[in-house]
Tab-separated table of C-alpha atoms in Angstrom:
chain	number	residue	atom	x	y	z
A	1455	UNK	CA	-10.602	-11.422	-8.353
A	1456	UNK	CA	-6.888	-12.400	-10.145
A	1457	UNK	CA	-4.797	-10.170	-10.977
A	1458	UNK	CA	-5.644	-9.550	-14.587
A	1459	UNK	CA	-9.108	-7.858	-13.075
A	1460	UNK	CA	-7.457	-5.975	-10.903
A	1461	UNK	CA	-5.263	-4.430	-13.197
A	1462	UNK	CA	-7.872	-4.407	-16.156
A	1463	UNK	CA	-9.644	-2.124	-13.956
A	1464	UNK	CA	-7.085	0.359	-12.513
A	1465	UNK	CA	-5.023	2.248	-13.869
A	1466	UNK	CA	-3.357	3.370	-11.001
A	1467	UNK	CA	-2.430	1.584	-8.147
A	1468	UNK	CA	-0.771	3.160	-4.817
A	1469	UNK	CA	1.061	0.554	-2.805
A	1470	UNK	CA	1.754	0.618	0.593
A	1471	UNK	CA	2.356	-1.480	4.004
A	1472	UNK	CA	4.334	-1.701	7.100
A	1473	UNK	CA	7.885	-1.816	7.383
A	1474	UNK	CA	8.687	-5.711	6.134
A	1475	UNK	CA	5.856	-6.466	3.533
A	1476	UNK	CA	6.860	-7.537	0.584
A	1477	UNK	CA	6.147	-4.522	-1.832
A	1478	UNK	CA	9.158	-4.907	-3.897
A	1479	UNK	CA	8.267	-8.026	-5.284
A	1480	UNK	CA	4.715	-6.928	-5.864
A	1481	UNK	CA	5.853	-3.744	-7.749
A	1482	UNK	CA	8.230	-5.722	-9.826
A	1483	UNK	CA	5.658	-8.061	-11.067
A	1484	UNK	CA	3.659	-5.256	-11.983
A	1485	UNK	CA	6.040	-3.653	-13.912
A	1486	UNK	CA	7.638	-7.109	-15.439
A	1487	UNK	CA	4.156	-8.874	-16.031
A	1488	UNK	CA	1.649	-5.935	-16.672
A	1489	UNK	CA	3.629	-2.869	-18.524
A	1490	UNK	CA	3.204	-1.024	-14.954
A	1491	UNK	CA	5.651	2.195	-14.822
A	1492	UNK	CA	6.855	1.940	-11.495
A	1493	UNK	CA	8.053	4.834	-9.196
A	1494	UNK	CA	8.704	5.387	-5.981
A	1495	UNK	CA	7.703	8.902	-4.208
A	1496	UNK	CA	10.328	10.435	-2.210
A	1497	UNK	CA	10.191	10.716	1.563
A	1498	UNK	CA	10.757	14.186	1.554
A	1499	UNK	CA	7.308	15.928	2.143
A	1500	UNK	CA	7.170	19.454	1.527
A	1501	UNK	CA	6.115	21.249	4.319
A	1502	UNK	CA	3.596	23.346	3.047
A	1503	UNK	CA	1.927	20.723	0.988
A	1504	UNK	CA	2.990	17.211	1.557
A	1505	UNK	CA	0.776	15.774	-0.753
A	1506	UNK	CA	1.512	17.865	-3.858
A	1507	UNK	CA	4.171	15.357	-5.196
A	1508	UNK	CA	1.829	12.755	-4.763
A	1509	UNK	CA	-0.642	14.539	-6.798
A	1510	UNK	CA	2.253	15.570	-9.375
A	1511	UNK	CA	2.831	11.360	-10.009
A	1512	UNK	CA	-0.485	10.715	-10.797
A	1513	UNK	CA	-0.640	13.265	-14.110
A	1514	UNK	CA	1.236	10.386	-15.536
A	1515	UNK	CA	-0.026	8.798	-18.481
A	1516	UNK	CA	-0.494	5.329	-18.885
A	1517	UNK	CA	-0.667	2.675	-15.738
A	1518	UNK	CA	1.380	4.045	-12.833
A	1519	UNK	CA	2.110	1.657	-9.705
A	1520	UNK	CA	3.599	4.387	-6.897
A	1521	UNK	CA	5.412	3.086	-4.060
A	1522	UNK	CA	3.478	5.585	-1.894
A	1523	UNK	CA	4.942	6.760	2.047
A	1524	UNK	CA	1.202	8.800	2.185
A	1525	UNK	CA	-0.418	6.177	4.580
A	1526	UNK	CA	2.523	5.251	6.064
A	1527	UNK	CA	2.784	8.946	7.410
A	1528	UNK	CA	-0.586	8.554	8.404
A	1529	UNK	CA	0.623	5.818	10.792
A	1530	UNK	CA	4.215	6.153	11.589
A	1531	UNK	CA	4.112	10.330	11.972
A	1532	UNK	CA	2.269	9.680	14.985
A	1533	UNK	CA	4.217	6.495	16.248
A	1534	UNK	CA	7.354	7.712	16.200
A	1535	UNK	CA	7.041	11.905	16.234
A	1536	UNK	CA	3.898	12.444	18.240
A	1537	UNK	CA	2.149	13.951	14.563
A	1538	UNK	CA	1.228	13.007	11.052
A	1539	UNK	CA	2.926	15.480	8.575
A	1540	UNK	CA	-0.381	14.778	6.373
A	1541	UNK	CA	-3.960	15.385	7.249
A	1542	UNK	CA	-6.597	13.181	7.164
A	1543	UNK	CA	-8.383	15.856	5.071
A	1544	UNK	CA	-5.630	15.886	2.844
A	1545	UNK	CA	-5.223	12.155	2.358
A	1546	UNK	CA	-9.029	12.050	1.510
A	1547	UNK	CA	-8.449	14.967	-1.658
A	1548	UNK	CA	-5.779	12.514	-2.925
A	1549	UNK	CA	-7.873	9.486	-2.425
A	1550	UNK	CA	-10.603	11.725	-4.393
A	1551	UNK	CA	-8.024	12.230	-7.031
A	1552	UNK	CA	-6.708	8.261	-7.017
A	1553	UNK	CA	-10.395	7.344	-7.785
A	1554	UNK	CA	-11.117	10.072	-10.120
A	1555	UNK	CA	-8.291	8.389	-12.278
A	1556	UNK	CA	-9.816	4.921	-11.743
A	1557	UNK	CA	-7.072	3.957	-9.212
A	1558	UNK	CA	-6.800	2.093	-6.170
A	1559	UNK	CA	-4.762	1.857	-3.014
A	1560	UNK	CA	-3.181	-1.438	-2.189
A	1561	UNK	CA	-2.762	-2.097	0.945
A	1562	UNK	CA	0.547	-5.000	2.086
A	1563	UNK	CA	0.618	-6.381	5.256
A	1564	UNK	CA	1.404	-9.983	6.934
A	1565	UNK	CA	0.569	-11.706	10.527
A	1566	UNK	CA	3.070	-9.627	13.003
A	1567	UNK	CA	5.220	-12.635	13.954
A	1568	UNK	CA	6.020	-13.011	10.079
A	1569	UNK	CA	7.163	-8.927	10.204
A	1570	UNK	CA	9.127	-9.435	13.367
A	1571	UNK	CA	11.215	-12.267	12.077
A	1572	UNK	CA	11.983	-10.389	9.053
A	1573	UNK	CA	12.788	-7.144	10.633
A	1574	UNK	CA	14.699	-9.019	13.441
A	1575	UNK	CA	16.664	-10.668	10.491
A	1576	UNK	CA	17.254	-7.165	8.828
A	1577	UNK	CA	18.742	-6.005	12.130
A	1578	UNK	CA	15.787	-3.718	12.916
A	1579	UNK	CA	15.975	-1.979	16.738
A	1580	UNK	CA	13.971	-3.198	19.719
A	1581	UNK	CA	11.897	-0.148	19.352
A	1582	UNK	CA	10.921	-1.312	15.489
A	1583	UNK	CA	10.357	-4.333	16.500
A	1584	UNK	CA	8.378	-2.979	19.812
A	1585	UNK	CA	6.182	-0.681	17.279
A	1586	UNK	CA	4.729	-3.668	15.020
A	1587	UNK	CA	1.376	-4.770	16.239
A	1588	UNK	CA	0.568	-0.865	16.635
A	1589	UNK	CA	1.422	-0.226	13.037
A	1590	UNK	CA	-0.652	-3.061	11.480
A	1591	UNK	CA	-3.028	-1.407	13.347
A	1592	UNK	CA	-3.136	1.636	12.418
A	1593	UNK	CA	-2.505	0.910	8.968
A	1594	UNK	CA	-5.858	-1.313	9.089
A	1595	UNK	CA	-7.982	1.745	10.368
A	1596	UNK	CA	-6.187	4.288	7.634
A	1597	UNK	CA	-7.509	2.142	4.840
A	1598	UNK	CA	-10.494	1.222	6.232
A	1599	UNK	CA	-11.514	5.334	6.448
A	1600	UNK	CA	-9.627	5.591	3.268
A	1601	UNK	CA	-12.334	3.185	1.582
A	1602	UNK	CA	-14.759	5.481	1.936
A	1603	UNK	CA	-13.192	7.838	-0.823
A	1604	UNK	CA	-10.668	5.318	-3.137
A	1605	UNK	CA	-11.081	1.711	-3.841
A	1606	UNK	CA	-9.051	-0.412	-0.984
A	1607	UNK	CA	-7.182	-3.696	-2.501
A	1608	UNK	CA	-5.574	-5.671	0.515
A	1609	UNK	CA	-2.914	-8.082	0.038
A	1610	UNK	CA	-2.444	-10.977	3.315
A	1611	UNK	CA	1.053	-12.290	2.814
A	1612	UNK	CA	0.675	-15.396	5.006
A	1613	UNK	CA	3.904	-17.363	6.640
A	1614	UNK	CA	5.518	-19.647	4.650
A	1615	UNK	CA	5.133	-23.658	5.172
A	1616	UNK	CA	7.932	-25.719	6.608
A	1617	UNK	CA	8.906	-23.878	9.748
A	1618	UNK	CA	10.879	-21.450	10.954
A	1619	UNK	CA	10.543	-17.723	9.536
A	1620	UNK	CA	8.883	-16.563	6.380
A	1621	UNK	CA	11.447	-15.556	3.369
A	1622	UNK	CA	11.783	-12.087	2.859
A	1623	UNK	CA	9.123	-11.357	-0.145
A	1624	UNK	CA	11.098	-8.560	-1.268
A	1625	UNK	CA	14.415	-10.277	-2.039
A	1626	UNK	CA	15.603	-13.156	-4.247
A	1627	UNK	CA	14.401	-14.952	-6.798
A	1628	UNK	CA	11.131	-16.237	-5.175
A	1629	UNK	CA	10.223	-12.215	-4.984
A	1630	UNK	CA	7.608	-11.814	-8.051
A	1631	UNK	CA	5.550	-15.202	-6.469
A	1632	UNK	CA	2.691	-13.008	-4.475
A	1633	UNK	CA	1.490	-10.797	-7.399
A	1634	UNK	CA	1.106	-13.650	-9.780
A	1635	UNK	CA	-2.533	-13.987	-9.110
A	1636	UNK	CA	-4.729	-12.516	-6.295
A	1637	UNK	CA	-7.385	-15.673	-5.824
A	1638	UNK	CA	-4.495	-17.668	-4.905
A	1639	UNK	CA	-4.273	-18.404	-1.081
A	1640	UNK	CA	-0.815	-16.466	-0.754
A	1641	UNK	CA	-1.797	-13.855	-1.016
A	1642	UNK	CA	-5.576	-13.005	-0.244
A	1643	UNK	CA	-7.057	-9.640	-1.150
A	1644	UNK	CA	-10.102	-7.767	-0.397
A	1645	UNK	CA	-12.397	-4.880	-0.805
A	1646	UNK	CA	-13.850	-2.896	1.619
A	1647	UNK	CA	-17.922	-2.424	0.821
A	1648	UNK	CA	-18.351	1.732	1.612
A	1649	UNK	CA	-16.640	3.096	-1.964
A	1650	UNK	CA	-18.626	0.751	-3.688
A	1651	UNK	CA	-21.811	0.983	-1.579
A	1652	UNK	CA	-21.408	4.882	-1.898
A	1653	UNK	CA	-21.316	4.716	-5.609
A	1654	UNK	CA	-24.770	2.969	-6.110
């Protein structure tokens, strides 16, 4: 699948990933490249209902990429405060509502020595870097249970050649490289089989 059939066929995409993927330079060539309106949901859950500004962004008209925290809760709540803000019940209604306007989730992510050069170059603390491996993880198994409600895109940034650590995707002018076509090798997406299978 390039990019052109990804984007012919959803509206709405919700992108998310670690801390060090390159989602900047995959929301700017969506924007740049594909008339995406691009916005970025703010950190700040309500307590109540966390996921009500999520649902807000998506009454807008027209293609929407979100530069979504709603996964990343999922994973880091737990991680770093012992608790996800956000419910798995409640991240399943929004997935329900992501679908329902022909959207999909994209999920970043890159090998773990790739994010620990990067973070280590960013000046990230030895309990960032220490909490890596288990948030690849975990941000594996939310979309995988995710894909059972929303369509799942997944985006492998893979190291760059020539040695020594990968460039940051997110900054400088090589930035809008990874979202110039999904078949190439950098990077490599996929879809998980249960939304589709469910949908027979």
């Amino acid at each position: 699948m390039n990019l052109d059939h990804a984007v012919a066929q959803h509206r709405t995409l919700i992108v998310e990933g670690c801390d060090g993927v390159g989602r900047d330079a995959l929301l700017a060539g969506l924007a740049r490249r594909h008339g995406y309106t691009v916005t970025r949901a703010s950190p700040d859950l309500p307590h109540v209902d966390p996921v009500r500004p999520y649902r807000e962004l998506l009454l807008h008209g027209g293609a929407l990429a979100v530069d979504a925290g709603l996964v990343g809760e999922l994973v880091y709540g737990p991680l770093r405060r012992g608790h996800s803000r956000v419910t798995w019940i409640q991240a399943f209604d929004f997935a329900d509502a992501v679908a329902e306007r022909h959207g999909a989730f994209v999920h970043v992510t890159a090998p773990v020595p790739v994010l620990e050069d990067r973070l280590a170059a960013r000046g990230a603390s030895a309990a960032a870097l220490a909490e890596i491996g288990a948030a690849v993880t975990g941000y594996d198994h939310a979309f995988s249970t995710l894909a059972e409600h929303a369509p799942v895109l997944t985006i492998e940034e893979q190291p760059a050649s020539g040695g020594g650590p990968d460039p940051d995707p997110g900054r400088g002018e090589a930035a809008p490289e990874p979202v110039s076509s999904f078949a190439r090798p950098l990077p490599r997406i996929r879809s998980p089989v249960p939304f589709h299978a469910q949908r027979r």
